mmCIF file of C-alpha atoms in Angstrom:
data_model
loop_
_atom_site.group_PDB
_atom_site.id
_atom_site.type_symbol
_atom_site.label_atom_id
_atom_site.label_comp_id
_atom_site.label_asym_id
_atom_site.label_seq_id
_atom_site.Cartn_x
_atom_site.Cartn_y
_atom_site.Cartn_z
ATOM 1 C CA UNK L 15 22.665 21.972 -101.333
ATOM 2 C CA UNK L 16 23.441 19.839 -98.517
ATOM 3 C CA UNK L 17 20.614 17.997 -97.366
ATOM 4 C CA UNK L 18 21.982 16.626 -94.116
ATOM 5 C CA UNK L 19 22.524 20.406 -93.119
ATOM 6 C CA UNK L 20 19.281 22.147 -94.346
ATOM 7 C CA UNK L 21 17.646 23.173 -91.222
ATOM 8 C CA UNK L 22 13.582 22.133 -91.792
ATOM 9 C CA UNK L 23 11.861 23.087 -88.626
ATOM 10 C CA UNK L 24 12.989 26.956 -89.653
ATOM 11 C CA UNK L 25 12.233 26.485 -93.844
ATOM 12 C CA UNK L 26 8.771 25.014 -92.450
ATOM 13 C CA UNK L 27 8.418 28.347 -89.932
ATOM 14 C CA UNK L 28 8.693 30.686 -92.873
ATOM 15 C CA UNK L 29 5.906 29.084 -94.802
ATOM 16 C CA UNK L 30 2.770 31.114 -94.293
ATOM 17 C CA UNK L 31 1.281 27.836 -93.581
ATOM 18 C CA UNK L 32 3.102 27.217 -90.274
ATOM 19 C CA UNK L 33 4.452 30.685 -89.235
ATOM 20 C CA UNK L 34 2.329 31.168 -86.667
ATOM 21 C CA UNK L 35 3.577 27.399 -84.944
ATOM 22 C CA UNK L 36 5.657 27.089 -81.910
ATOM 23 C CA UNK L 37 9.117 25.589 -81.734
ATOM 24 C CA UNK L 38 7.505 22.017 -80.902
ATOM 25 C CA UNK L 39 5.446 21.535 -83.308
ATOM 26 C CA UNK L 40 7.817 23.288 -86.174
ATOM 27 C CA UNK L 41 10.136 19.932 -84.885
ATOM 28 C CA UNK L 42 7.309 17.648 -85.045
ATOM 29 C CA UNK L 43 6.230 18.627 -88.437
ATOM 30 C CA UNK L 44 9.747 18.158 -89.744
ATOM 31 C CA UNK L 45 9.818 14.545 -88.000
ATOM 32 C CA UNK L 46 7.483 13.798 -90.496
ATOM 33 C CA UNK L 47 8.763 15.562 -93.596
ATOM 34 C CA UNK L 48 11.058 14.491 -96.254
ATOM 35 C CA UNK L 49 13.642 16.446 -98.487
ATOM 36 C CA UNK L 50 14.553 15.003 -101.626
ATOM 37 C CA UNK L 51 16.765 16.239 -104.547
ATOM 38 C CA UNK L 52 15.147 16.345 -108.021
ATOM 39 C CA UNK L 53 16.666 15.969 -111.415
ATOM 40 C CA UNK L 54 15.383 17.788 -114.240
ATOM 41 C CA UNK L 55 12.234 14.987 -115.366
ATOM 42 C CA UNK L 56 12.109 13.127 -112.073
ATOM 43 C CA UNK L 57 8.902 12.692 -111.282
ATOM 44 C CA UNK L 58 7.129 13.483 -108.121
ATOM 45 C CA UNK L 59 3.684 11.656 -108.384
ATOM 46 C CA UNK L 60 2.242 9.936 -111.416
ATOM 47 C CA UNK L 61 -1.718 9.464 -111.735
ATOM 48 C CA UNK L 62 -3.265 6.669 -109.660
ATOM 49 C CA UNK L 63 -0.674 7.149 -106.718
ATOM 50 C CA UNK L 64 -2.147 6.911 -103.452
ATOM 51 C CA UNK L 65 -1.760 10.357 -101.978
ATOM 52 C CA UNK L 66 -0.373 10.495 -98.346
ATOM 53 C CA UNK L 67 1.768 14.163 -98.383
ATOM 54 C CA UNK L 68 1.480 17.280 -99.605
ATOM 55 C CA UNK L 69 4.535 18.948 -100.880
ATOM 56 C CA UNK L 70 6.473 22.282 -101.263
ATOM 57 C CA UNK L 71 8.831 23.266 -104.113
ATOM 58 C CA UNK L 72 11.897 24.454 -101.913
ATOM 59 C CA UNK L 73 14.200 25.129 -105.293
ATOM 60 C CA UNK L 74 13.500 24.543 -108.536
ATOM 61 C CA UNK L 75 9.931 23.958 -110.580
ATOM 62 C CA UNK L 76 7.383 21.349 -110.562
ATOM 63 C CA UNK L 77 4.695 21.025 -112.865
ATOM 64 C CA UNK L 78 1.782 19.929 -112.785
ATOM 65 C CA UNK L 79 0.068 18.432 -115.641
ATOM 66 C CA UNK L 80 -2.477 15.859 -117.157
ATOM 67 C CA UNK L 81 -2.265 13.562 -120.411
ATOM 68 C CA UNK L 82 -4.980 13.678 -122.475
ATOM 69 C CA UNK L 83 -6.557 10.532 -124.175
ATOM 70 C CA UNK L 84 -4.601 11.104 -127.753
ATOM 71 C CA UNK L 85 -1.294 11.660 -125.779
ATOM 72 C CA UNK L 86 -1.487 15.133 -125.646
ATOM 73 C CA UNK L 87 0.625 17.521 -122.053
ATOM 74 C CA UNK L 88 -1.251 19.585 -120.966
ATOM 75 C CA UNK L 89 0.326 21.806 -117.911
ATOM 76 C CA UNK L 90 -2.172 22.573 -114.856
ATOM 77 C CA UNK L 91 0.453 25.073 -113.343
ATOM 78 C CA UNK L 92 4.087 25.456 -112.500
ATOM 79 C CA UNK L 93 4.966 25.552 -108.705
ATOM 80 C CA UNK L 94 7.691 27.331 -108.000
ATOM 81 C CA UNK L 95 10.050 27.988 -104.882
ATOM 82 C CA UNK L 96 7.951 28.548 -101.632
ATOM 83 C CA UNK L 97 4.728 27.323 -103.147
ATOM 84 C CA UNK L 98 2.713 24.149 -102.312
ATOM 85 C CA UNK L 99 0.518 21.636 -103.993
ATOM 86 C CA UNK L 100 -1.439 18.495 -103.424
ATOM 87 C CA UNK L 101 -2.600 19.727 -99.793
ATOM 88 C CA UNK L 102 -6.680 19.777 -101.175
ATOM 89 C CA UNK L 103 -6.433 16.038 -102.567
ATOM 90 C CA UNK L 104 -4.552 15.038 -99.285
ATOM 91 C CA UNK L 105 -7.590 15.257 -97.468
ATOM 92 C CA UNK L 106 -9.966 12.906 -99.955
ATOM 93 C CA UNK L 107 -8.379 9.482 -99.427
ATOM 94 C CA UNK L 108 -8.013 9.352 -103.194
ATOM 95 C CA UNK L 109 -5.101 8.745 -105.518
ATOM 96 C CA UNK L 110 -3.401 11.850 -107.582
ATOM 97 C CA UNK L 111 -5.517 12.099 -110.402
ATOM 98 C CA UNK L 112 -2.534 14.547 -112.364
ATOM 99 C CA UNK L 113 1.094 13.617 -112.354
ATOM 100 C CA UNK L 114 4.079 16.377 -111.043
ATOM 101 C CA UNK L 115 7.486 16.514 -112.471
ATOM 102 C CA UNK L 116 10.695 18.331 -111.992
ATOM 103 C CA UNK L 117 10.816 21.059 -114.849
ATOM 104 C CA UNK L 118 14.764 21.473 -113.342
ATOM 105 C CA UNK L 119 17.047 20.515 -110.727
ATOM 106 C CA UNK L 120 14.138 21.036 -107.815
ATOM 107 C CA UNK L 121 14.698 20.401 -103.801
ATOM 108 C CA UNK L 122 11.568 19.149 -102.723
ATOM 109 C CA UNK L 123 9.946 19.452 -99.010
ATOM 110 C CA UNK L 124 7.375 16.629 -98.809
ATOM 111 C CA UNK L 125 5.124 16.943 -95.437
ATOM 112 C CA UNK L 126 2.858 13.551 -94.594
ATOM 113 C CA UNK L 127 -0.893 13.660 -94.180
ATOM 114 C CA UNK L 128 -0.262 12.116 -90.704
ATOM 115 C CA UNK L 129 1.410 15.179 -89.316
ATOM 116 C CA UNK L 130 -0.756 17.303 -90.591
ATOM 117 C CA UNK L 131 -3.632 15.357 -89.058
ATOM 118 C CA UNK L 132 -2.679 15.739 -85.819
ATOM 119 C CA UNK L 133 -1.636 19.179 -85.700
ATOM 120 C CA UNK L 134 -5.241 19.859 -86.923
ATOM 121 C CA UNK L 135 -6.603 17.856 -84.223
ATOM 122 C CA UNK L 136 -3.722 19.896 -81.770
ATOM 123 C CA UNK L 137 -4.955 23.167 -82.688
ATOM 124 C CA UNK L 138 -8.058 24.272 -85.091
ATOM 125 C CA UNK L 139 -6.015 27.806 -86.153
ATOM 126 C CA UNK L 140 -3.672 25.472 -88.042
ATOM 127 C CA UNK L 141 -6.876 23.909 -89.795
ATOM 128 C CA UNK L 142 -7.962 27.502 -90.589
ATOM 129 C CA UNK L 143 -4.636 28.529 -92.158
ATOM 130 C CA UNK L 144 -4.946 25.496 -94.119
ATOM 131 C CA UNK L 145 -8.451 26.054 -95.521
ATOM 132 C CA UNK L 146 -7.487 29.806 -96.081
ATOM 133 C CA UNK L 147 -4.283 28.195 -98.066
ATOM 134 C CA UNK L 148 -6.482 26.255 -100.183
ATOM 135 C CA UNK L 149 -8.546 28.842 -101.076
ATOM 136 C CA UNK L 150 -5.737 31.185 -102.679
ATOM 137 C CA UNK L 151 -4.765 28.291 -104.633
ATOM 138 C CA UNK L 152 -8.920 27.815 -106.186
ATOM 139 C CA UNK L 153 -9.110 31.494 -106.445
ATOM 140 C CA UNK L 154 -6.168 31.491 -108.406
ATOM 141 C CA UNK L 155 -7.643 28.288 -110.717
ATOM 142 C CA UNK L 156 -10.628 30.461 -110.943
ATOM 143 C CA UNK L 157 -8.780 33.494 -112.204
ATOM 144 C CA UNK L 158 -7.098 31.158 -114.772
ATOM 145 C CA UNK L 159 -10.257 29.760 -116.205
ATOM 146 C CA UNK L 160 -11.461 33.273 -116.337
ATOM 147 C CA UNK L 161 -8.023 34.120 -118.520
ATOM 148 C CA UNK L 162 -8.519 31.213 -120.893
ATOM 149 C CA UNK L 163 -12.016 31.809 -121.693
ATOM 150 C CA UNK L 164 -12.051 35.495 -121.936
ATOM 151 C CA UNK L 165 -8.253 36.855 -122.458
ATOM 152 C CA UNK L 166 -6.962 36.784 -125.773
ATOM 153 C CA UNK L 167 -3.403 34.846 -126.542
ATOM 154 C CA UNK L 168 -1.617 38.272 -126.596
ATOM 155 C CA UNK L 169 -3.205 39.357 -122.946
ATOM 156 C CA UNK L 170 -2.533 35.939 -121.419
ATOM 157 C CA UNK L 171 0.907 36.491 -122.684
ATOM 158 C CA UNK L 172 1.322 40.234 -121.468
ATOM 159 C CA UNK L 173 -0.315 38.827 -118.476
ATOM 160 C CA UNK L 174 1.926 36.384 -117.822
ATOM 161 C CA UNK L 175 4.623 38.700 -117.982
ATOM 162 C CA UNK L 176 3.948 41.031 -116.164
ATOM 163 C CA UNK L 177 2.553 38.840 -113.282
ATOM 164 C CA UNK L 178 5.647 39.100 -110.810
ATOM 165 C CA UNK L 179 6.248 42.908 -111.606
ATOM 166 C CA UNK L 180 6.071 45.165 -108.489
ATOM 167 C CA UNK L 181 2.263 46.339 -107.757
ATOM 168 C CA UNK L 182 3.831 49.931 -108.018
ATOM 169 C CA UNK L 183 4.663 49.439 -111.834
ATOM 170 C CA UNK L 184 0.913 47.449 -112.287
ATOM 171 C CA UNK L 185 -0.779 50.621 -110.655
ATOM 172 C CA UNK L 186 1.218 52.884 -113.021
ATOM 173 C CA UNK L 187 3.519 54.921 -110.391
ATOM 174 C CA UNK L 188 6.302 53.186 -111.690
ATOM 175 C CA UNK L 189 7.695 53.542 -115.260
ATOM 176 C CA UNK L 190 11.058 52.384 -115.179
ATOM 177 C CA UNK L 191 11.966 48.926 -117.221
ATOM 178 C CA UNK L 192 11.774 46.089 -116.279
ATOM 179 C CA UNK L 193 13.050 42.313 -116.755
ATOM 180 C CA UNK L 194 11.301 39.224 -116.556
ATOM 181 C CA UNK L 195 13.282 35.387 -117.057
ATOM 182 C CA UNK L 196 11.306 32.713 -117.946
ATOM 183 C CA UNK L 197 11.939 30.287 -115.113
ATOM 184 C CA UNK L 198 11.006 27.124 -117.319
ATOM 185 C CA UNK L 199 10.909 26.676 -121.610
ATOM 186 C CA UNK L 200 8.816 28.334 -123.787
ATOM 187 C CA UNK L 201 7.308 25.229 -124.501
ATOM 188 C CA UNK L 202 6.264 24.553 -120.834
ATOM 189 C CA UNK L 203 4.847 28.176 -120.242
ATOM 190 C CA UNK L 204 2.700 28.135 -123.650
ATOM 191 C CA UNK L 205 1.401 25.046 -122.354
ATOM 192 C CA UNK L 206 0.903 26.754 -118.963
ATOM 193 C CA UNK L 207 -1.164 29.205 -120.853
ATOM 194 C CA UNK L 208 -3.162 26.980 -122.963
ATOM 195 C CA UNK L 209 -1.531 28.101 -126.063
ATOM 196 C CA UNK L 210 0.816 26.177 -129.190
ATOM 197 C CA UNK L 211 4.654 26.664 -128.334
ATOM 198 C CA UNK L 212 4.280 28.370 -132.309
ATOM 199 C CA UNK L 213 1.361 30.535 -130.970
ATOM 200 C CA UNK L 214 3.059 31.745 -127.580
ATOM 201 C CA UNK L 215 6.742 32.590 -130.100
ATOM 202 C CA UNK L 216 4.408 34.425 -132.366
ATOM 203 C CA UNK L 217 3.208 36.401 -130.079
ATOM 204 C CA UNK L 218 6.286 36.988 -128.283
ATOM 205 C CA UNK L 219 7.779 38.358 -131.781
ATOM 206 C CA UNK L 220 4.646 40.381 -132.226
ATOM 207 C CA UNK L 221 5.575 42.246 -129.069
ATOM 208 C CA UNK L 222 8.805 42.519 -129.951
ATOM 209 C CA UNK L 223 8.494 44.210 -133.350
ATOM 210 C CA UNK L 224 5.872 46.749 -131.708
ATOM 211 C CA UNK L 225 8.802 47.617 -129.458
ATOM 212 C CA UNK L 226 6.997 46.550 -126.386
ATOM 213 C CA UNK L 227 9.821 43.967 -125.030
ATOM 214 C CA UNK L 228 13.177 42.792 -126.020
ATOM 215 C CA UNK L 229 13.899 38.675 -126.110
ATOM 216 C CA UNK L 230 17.071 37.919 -125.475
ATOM 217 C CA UNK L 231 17.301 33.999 -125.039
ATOM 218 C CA UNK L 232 14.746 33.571 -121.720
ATOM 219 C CA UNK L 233 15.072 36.811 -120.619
ATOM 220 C CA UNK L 234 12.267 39.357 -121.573
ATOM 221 C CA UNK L 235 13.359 43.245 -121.159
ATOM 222 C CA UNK L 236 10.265 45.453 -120.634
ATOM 223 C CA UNK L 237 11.227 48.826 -121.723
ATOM 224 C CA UNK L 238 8.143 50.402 -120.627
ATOM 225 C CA UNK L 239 5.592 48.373 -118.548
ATOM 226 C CA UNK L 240 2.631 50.964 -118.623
ATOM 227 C CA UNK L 241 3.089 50.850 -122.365
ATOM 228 C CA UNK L 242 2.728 46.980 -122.520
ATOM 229 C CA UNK L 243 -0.125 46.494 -120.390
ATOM 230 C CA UNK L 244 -2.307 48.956 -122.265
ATOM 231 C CA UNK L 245 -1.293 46.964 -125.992
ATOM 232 C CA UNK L 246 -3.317 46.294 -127.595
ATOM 233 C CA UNK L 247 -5.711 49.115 -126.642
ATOM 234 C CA UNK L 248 -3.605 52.017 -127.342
#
């Protein structure tokens, strides 16, 4: 993608954060944003940076993650295209205390705190859409901890897959089969899901010898989704 030709002030007006802006402040905004273009393993932010932007995964995947003492990944979540992160700790005057990476090629939109600072002091709807922002993102956290502490491996997993699926098939009106590509490695989703990389192909293989899905390299046919998200109650 062409940097030099990627129009900003629109990408920012189709963000549900700044939809509801007018033409000058979309331009003022992207006065002070930055794109950059992401390898695969570049990193974003690294723990102990001071934290003076929030950002938005325009292509590609970022994870977030944290190091434990022995060494040890583990991955907070996996922002994909159109999603943000880092807005909350923006607002603290504190460093990052996780570190983001590119998980592949990624085009990053980078907004500064500055901006957003005066576009709060501008108009108090944008602060609103901001605090309604941030609390998608801890309800979502929320329904994560709830997953890990009371989901089994093998509903995490179904859940996982079936997490982008049209409400329609979720509800049960729609029956018809379904595929699902892992955006990033195995490794990075069991990690996502606070499993083993062994644990999350076991699983995987379980499903697959019940009939439930087909694995072929990272894409997952679902054959029949009503069928999967009642396993393993049927």
């Amino acid at each position: 993608m062409d940097i030099a030709q990627f129009d900003l002030p629109r990408y920012l007006s189709m963000l549900p954060l700044f939809q509801e802006m007018k033409p000058p402040e979309l331009q003022r905004l992207a006065q002070g944003s930055r794109l950059r273009q992401l390898a695969r393993g570049d990193d974003v932010f690294n723990l102990g940076d001071p934290c003076n932007e929030f950002h938005v995964t325009v292509t590609g995947q970022i994870k977030l993650f944290a190091i434990s003492p022995a060494g040890q990944e583990k991955i907070i979540e996996i922002v994909g295209p159109g999603n943000s992160f880092a807005e909350a700790l923006m607002f603290t005057d504190k460093p990052y205390f996780i570190n983001a990476q590119a998980l592949t090629d990624t085009l990053l939109l980078s907004v500064s705190k500055q901006s957003v600072l005066q576009e709060i002091e501008n108009d108090a709807r944008f602060c609103m859409r901001m605090l309604a922002g941030l609390s998608r993102r801890l309800h979502g956290l929320v329904k994560d901890v709830q997953a890990y502490s009371l989901h089994s491996g093998v509903e995490r997993v179904i859940g996982y897959l079936m997490r982008d699926l049209p409400e329609a098939g979720k509800r049960g009106a729609e029956e018809s089969a379904q595929r699902v590509t892992l955006p990033v490695s195995k490794a990075a989703i069991a990690s996502r899901l606070s499993m083993t990389p062994e644990y999350f192909s076991r699983v995987l293989h379980e499903l697959e010898a019940k009939g439930l899905i087909l694995i072929d390299k990272r894409d997952i046919h679902i054959p029949d989704p009503q069928r999967l998200t009642r396993y393993p109650l049927d």
